[in-house]
Coordinates of N, CA and C in Angstrom, one line a residue:
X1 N 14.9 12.8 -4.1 CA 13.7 12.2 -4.7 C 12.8 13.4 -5.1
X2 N 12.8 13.3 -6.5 CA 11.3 14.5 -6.8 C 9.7 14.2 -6.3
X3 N 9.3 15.7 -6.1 CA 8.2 15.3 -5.3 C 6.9 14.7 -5.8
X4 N 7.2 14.5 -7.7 CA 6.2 14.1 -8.7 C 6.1 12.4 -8.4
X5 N 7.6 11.8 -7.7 CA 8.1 10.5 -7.6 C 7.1 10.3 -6.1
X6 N 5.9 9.2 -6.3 CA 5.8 8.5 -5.2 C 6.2 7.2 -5.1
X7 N 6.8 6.6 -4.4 CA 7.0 5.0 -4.2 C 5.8 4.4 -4.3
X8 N 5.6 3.2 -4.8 CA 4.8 2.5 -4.9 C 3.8 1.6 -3.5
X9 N 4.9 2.1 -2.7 CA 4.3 1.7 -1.4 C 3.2 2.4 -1.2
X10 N 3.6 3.9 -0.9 CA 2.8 5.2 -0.5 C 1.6 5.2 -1.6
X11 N 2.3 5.0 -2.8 CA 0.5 4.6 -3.5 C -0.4 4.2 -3.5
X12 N -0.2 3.3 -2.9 CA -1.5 1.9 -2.9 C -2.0 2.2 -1.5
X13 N -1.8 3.2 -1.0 CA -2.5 3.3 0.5 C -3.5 4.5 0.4
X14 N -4.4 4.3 1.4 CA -5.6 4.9 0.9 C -5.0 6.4 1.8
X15 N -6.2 7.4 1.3 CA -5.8 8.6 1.9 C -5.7 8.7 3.6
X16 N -6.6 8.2 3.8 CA -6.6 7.9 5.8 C -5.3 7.9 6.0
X17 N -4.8 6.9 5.2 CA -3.6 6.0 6.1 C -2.4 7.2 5.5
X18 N -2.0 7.8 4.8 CA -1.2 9.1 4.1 C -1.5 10.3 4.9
X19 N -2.6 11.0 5.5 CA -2.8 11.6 6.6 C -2.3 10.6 8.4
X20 N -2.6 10.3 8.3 CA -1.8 9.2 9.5 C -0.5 9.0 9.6
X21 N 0.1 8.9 8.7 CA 1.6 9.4 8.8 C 2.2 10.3 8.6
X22 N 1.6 11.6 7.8 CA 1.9 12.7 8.1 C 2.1 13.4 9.4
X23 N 0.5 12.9 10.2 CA 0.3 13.5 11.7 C 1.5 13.0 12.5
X24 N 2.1 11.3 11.9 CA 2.7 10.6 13.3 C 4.2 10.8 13.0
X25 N 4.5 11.8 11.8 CA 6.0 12.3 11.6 C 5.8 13.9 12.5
X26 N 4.9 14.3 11.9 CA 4.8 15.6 12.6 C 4.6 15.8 14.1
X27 N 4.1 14.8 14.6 CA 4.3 14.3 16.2 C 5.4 13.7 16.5
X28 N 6.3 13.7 15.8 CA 7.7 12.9 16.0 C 7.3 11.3 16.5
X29 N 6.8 11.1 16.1 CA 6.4 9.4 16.0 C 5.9 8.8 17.5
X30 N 5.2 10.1 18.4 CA 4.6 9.5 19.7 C 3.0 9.2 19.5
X31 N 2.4 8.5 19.5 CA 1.5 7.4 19.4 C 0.6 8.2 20.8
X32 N 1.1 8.6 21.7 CA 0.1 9.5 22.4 C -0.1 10.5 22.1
X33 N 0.3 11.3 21.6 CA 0.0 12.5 21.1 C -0.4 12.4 19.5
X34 N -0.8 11.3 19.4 CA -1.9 10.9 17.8 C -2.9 10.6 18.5
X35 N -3.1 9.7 19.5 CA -4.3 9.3 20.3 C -4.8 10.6 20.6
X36 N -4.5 11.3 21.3 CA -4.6 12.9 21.1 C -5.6 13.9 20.6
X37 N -4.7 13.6 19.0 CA -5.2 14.5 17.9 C -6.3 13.6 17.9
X38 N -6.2 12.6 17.8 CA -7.5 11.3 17.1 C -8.6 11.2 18.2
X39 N -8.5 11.5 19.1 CA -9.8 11.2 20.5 C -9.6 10.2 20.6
X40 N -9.0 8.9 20.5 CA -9.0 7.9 20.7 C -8.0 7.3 21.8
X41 N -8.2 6.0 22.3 CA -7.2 5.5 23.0 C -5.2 4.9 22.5
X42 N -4.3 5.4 23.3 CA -3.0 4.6 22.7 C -3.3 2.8 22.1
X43 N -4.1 2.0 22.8 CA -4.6 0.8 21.7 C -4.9 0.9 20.5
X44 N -5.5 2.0 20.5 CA -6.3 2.1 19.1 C -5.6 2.4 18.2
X45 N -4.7 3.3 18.6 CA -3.8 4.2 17.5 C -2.6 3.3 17.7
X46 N -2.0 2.2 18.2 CA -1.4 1.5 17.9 C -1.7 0.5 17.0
X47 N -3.0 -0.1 17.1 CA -3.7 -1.0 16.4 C -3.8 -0.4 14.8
X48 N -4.0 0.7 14.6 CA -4.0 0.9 13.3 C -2.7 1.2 12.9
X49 N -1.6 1.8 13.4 CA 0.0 1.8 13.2 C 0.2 0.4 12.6
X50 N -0.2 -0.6 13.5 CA 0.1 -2.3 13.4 C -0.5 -2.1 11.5
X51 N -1.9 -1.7 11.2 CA -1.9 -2.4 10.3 C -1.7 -1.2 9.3
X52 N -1.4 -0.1 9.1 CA -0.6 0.5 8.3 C 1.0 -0.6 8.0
X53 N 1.7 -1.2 8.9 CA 2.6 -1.8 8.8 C 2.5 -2.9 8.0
X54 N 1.2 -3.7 8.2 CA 1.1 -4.7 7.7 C 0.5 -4.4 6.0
X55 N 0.3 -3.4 5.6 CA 0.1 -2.9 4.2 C 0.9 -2.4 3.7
X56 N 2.0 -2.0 4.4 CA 3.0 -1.6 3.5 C 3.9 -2.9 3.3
X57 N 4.1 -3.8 4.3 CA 4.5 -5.0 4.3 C 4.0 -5.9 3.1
X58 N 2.9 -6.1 2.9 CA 2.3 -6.6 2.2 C 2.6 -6.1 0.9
X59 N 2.9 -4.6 0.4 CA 3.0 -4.2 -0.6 C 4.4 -4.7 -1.3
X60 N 5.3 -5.0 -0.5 CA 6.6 -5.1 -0.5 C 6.8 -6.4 -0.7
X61 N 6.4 -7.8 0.3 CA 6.5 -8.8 -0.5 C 5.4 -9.2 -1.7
X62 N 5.0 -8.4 -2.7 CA 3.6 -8.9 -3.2 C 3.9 -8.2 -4.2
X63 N 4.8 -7.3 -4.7 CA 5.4 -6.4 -5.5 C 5.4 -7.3 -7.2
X64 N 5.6 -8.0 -7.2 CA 5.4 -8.9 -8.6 C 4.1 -9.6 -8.8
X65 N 3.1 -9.4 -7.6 CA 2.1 -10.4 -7.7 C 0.6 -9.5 -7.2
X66 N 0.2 -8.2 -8.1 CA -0.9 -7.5 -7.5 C -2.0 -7.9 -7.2
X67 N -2.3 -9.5 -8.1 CA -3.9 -10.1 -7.5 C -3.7 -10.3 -5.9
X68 N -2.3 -11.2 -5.7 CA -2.3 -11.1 -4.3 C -2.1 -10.0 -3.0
X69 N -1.7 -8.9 -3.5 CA -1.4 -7.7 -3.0 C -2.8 -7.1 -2.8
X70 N -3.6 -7.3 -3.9 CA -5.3 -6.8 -3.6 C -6.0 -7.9 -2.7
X71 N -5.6 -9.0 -2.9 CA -6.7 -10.1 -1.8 C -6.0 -9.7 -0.4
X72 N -4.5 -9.4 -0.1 CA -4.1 -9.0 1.0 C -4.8 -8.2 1.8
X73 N -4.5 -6.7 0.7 CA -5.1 -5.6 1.2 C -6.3 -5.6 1.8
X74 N -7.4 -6.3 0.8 CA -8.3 -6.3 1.1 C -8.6 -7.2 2.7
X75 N -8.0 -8.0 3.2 CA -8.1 -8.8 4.6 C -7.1 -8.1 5.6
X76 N -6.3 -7.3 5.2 CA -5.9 -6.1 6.6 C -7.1 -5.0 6.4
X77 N -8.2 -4.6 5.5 CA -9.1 -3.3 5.9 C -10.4 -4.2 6.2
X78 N -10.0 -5.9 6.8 CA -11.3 -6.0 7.4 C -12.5 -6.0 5.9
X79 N -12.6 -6.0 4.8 CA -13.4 -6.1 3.7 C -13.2 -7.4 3.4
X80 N -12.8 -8.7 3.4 CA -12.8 -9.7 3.3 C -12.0 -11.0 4.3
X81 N -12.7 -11.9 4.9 CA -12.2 -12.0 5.9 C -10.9 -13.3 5.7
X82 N -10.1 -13.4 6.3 CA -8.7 -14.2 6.2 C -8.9 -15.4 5.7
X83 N -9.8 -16.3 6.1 CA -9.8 -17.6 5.8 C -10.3 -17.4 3.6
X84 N -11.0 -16.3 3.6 CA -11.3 -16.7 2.2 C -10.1 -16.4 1.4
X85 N -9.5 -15.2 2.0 CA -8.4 -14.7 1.5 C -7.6 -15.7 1.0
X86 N -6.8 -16.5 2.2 CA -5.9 -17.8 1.9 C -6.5 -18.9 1.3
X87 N -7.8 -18.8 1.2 CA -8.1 -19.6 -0.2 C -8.3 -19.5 -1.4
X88 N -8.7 -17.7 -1.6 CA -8.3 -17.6 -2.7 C -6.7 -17.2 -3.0
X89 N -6.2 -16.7 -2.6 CA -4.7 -17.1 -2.7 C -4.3 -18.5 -3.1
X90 N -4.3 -19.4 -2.5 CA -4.2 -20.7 -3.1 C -4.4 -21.2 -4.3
X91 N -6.0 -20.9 -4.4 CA -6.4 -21.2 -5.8 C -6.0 -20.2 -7.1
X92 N -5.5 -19.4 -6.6 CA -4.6 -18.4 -7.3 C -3.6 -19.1 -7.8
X93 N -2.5 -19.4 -6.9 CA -1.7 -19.8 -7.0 C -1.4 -21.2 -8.0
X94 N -2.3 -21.8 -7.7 CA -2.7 -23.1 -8.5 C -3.0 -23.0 -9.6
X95 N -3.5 -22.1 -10.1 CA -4.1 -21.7 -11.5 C -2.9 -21.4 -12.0
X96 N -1.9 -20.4 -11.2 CA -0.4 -20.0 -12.2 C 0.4 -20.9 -12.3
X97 N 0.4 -22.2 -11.3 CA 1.3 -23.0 -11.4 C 1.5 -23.9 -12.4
X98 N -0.1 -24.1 -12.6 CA -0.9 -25.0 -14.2 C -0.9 -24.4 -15.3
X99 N -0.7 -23.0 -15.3 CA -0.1 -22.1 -16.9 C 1.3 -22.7 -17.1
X100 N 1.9 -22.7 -15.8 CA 3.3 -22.5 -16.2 C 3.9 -24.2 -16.7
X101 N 2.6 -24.7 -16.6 CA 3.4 -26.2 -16.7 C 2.7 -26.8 -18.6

């Protein structure tokens, strides 16, 4: 892979979370020794592993559909909260369903 080539996953993630995985390869993937580097507790630094997962996850099924990849993203960084999310999703949805018909 050239190193001009980023995956589209690795793109859409903010810098924090690109330093965060850098540290947690270069720590060979121990979660205490990020807690560590980070002052924080192994909860903590699990809790944000969790939702680095959940955004790349998100990026991956949502790959044809970026409005919902941004309403996602935006309700794993805690900037909009779940319940609106899945409603506007919905009404997202509903709107493309009524183009298509």
């Amino acid at each position: 892979m050239a190193v001009e080539v980023v995956p589209e996953w690795m793109a859409n993630l903010e810098d924090e979370d690109v330093a965060f995985i850098k540290k947690f390869l270069l720590a060979s993937g121990s979660l205490k020794e990020i807690a560590v580097q980070y002052g924080v507790t192994y909860p903590t630094v699990r809790l944000r592993l969790d939702r680095l997962i959940q955004k790349i996850q998100i990026n991956e099924e949502t790959a044809g559909e970026p409005y919902i990849a941004l309403i996602k993203r935006l309700a794993v960084n805690e900037k909009l909260d779940f319940d609106t999310a899945k409603i506007l999703i919905q009404e997202y949805k509903k709107t493309k369903e009524g183009d298509a018909l």
